CSV table of C-alpha atoms in Angstrom, one decimal:
chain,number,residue,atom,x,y,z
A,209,UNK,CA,0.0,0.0,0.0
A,210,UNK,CA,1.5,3.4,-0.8
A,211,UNK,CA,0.7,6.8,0.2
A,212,UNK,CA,0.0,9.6,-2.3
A,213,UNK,CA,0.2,13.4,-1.8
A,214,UNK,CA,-2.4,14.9,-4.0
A,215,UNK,CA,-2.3,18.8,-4.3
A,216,UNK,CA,-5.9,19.5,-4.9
A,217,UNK,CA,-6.9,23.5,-5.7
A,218,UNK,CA,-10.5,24.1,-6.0
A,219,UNK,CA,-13.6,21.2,-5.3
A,220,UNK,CA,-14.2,21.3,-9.3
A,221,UNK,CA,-10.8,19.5,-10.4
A,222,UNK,CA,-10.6,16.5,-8.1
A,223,UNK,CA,-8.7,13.2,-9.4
A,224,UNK,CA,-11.6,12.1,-12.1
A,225,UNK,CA,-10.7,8.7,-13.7
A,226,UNK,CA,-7.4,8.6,-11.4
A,227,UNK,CA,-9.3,7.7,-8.3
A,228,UNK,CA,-10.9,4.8,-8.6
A,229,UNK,CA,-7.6,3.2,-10.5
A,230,UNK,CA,-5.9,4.1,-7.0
A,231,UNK,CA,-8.2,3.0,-4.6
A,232,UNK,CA,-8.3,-0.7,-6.5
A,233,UNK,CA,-5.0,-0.5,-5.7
A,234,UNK,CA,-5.7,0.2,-1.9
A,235,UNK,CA,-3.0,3.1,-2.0
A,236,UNK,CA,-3.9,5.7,0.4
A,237,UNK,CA,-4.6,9.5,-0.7
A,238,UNK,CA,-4.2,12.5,1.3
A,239,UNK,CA,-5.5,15.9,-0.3
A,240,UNK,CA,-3.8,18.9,0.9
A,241,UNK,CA,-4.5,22.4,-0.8
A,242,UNK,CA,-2.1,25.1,0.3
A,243,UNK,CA,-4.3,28.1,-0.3
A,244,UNK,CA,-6.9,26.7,2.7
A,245,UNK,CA,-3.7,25.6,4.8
A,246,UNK,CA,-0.8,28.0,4.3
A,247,UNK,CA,1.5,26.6,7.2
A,248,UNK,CA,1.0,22.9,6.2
A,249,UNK,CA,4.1,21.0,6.0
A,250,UNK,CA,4.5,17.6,3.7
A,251,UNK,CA,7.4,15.2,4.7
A,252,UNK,CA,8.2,13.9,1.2
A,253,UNK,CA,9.6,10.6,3.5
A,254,UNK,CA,6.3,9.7,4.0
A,255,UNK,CA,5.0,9.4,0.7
A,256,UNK,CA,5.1,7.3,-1.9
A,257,UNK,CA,4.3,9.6,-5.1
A,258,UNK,CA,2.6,13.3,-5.4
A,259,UNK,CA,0.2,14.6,-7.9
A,260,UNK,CA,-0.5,18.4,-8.7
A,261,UNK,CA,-4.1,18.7,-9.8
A,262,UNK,CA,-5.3,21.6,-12.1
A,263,UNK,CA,-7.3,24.7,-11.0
A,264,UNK,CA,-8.0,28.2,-12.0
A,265,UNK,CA,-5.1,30.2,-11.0
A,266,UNK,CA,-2.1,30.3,-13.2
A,267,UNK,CA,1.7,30.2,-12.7
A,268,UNK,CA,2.7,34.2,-12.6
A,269,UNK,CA,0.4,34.9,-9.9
A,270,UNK,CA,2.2,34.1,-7.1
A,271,UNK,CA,1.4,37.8,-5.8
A,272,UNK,CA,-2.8,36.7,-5.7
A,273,UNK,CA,-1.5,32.6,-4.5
A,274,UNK,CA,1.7,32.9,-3.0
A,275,UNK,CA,1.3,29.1,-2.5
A,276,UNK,CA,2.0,28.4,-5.7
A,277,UNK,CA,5.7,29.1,-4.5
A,278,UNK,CA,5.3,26.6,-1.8
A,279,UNK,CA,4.0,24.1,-4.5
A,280,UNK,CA,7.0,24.6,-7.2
A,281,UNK,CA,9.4,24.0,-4.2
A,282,UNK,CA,7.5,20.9,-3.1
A,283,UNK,CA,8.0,19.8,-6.3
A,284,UNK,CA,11.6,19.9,-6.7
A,285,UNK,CA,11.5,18.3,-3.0
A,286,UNK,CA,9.9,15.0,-4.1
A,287,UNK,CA,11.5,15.1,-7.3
A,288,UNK,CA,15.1,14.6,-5.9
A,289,UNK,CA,13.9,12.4,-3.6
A,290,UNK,CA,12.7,10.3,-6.7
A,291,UNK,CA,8.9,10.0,-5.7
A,292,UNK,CA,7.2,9.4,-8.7
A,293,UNK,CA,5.0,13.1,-9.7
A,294,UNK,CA,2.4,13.9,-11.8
A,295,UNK,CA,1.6,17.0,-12.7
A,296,UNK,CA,-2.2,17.8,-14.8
A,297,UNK,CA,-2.9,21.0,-16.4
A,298,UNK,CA,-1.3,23.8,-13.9
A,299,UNK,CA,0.0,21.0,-12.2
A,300,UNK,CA,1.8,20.5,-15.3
A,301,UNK,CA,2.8,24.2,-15.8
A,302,UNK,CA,3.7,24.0,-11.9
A,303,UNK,CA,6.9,21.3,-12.7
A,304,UNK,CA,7.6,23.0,-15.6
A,305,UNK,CA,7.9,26.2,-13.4
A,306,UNK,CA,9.7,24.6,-10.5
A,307,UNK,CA,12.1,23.8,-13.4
A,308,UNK,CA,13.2,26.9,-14.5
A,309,UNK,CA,10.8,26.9,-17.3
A,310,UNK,CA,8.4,29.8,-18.9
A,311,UNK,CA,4.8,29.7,-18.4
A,312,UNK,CA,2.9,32.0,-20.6
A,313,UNK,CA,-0.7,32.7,-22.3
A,314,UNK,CA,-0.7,30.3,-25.4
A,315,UNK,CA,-1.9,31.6,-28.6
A,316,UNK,CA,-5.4,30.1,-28.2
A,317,UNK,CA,-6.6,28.3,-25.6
A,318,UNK,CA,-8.0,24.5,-25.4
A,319,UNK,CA,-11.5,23.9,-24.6
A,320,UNK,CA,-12.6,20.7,-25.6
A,321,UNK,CA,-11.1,17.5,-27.1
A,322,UNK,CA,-8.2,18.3,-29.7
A,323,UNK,CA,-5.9,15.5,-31.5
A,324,UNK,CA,-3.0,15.0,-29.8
A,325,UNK,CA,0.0,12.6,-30.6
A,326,UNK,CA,2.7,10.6,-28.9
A,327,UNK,CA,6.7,11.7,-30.2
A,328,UNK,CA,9.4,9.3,-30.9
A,329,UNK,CA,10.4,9.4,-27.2
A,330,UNK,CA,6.4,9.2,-26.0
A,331,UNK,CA,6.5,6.1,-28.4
A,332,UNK,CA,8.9,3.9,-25.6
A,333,UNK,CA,7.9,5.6,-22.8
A,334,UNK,CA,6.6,3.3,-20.3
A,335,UNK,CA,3.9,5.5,-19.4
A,336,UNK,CA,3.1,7.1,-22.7
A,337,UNK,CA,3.4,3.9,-24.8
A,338,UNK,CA,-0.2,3.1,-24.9
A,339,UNK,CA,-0.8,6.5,-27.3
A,340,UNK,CA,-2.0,5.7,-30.7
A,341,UNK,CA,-0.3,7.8,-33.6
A,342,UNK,CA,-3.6,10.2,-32.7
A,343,UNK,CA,-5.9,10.6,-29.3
A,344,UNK,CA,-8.8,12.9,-29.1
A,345,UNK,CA,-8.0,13.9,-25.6
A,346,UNK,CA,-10.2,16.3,-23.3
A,347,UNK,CA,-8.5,20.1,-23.0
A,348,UNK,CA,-9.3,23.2,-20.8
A,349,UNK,CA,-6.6,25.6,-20.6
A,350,UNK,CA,-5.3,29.2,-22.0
A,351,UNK,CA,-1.7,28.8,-20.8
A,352,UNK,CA,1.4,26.7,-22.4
A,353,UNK,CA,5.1,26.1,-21.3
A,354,UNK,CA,8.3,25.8,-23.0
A,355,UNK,CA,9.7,22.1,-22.2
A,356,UNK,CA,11.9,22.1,-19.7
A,357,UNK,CA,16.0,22.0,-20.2
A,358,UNK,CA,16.5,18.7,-19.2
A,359,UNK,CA,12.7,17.2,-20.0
A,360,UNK,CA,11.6,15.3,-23.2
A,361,UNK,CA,8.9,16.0,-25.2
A,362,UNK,CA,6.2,13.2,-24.9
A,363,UNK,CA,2.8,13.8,-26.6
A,364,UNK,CA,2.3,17.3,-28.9
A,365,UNK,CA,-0.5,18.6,-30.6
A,366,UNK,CA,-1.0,20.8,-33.9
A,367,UNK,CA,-2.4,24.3,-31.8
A,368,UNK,CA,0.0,23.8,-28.8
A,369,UNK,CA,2.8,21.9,-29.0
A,370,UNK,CA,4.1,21.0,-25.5
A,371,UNK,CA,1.0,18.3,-24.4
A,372,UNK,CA,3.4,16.1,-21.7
A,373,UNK,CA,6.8,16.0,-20.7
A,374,UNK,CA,9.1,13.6,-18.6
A,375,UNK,CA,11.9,15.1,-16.5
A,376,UNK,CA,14.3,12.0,-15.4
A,377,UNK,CA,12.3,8.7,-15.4
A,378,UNK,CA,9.7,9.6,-12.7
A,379,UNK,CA,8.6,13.3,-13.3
A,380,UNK,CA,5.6,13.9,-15.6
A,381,UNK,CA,3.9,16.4,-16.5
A,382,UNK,CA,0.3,16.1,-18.5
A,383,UNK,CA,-1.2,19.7,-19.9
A,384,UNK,CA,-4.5,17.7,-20.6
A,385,UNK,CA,-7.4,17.0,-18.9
A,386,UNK,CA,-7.0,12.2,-19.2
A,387,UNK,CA,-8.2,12.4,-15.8
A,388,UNK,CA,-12.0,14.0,-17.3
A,389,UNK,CA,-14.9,11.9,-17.0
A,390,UNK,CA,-18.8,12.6,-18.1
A,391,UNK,CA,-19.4,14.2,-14.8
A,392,UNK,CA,-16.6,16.3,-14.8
A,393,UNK,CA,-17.0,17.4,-18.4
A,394,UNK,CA,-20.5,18.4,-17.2
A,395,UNK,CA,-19.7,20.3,-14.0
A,396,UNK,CA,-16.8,22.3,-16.1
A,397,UNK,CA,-19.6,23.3,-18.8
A,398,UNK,CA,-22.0,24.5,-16.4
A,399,UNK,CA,-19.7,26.4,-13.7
A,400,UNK,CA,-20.7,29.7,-14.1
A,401,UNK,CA,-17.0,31.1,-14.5
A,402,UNK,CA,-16.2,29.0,-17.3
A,403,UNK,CA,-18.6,31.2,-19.2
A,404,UNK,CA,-16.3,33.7,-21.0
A,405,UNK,CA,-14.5,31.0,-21.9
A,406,UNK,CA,-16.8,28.7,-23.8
A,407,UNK,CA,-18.4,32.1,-24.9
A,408,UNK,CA,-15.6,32.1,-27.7
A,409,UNK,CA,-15.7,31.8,-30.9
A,410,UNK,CA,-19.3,30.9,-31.8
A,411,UNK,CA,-20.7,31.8,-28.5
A,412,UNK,CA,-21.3,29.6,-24.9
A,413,UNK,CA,-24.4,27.8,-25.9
A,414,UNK,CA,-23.0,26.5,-29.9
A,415,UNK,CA,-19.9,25.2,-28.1
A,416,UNK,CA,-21.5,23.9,-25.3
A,417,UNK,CA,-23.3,21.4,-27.3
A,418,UNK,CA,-20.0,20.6,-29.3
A,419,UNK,CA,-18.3,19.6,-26.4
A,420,UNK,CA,-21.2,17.4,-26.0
A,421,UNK,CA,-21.3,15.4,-28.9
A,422,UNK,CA,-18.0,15.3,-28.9
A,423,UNK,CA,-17.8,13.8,-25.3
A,424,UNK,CA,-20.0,10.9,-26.6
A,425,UNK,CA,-17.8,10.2,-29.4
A,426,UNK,CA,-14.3,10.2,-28.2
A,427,UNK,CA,-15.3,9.5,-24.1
A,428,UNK,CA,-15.1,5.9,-24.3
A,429,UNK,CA,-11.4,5.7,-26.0
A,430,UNK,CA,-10.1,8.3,-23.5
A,431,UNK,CA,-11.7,6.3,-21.0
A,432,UNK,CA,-9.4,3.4,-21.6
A,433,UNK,CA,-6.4,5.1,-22.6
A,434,UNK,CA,-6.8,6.8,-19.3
A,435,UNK,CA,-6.7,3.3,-17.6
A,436,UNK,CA,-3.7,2.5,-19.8
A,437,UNK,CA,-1.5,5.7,-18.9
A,438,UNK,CA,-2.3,6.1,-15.2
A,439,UNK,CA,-1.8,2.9,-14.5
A,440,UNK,CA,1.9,2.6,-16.1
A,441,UNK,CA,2.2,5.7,-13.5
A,442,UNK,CA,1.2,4.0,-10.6
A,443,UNK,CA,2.9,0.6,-11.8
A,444,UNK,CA,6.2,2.9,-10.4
A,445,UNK,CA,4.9,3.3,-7.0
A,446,UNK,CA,5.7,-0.2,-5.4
A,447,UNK,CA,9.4,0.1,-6.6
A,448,UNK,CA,9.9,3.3,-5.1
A,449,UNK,CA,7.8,2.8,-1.7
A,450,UNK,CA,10.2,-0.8,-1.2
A,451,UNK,CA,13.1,1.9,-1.8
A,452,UNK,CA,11.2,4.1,0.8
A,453,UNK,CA,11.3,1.6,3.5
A,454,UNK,CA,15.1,0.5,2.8
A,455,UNK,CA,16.4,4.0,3.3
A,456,UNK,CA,14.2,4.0,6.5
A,457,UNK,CA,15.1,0.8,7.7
A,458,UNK,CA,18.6,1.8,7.1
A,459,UNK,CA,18.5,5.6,8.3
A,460,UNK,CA,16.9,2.9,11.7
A,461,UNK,CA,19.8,0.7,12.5
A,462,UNK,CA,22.2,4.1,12.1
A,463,UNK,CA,20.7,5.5,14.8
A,464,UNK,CA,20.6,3.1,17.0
A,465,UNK,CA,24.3,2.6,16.2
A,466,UNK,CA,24.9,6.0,17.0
């Protein structure tokens, strides 16, 4: 059983599709958002993996969520100490942040599902690998990133390129929305401050009912590719948690030898 650190920002963008893959896996989750509990401290020793959900805030506003700053530095914490991370949507932008990477407004923003496709390197990746030379995936984001120095490109697409990126062998970072189910699809069409957003170009209602068609057509391969790639991720859990309780046991007998 491991335990994973998920970094949850507003009731709206919970884990989706990712939960129930964890809990059949009897891992154990604990939520923390930073903006409710500023002075919360996470010992990256006792965890087994962290994921940075999405949420409405971008990176560049540390000023308005100066927690953000205490999530990029998190970041780099569990990432030398080799948990595996996942990072989805600003979680994604987060890494790519903590990483000395730029964040900034893309061109157009991504509402809805857009064709994405795995690179050469996506093509071996263990956790990539199940990507077909195209996926409709799900989208909702106005912000991109340029890759990381020392990340590889994983999956692109035609209107922003940089869709998911690997830093080392354990550090991902996903600017789509795998994680979207029917329900959450709905919820993010209603919510009220989504509006100006689906409002472009053809106006809330036209685009609304896009989404929607288009959720019934490409849902149920996105549904199993989700299974596919979040569970490679979580197939590096039990390696690092045995590694977990070696360095304890060993950090142990030293002190009681000292």
């Amino acid at each position: 059983m491991a335990k994973i650190i998920v970094i949850q920002h507003v009731p709206y963008e919970p884990l989706g599709t990712l939960d129930p893959l964890i809990k059949q896996r009897r891992h154990r989750i604990k939520y923390l958002n930073f903006a409710r509990h500023p002075d919360a401290h996470v010992e990256v020793s006792k965890y087994d993996a962290l994921v940075v959900l999405g949420g409405p805030m971008n990176v560049g506003q540390e000023k308005l969520y100066p927690h953000l700053e205490k999530e990029k530095a998190l970041i780099l914490e569990a990432h030398v100490a080799r948990l595996p991370i996942l990072g989805i949507c600003l979680g994604a932008q987060l890494i790519a942040a903590a990483f000395g990477a730029r964040v900034y407004p893309a061109n157009q923003s991504e509402v809805g599902w857009h064709q994405l496709s795995p690179t050469a390197e996506g093509d071996s990746d263990p956790v990539i690998q199940a990507f077909k030379v195209t996926e409709n995936i799900f989208q909702w984001h106005e912000c991109t990133f340029d890759l990381p120095e020392r990340a590889k490109l994983l999956v692109t697409g035609d209107k922003v390129t940089n869709q998911a990126f690997r830093i080392g062998d354990r550090t991902y970072g996903f600017q789509f929305h795998l994680e979207a189910n029917h329900p959450l699809i709905e919820r993010w069409l209603n919510l009220p401050a989504h509006e100006a957003l689906l409002s472009e170009p053809a106006g809330s209602s036209v685009r609304r009912e896009k989404i929607r068609t288009e959720t019934q057509t490409y849902l149920p391969a996105a549904d199993r590719l989700s299974k596919n790639v979040f569970g490679a991720f979580l197939d590096l859990l039990p390696e690092v948690q045995s590694q977990h309780r070696f360095a304890h046991r060993n950090f142990n007998q030293a002190a009681l030898q000292a």
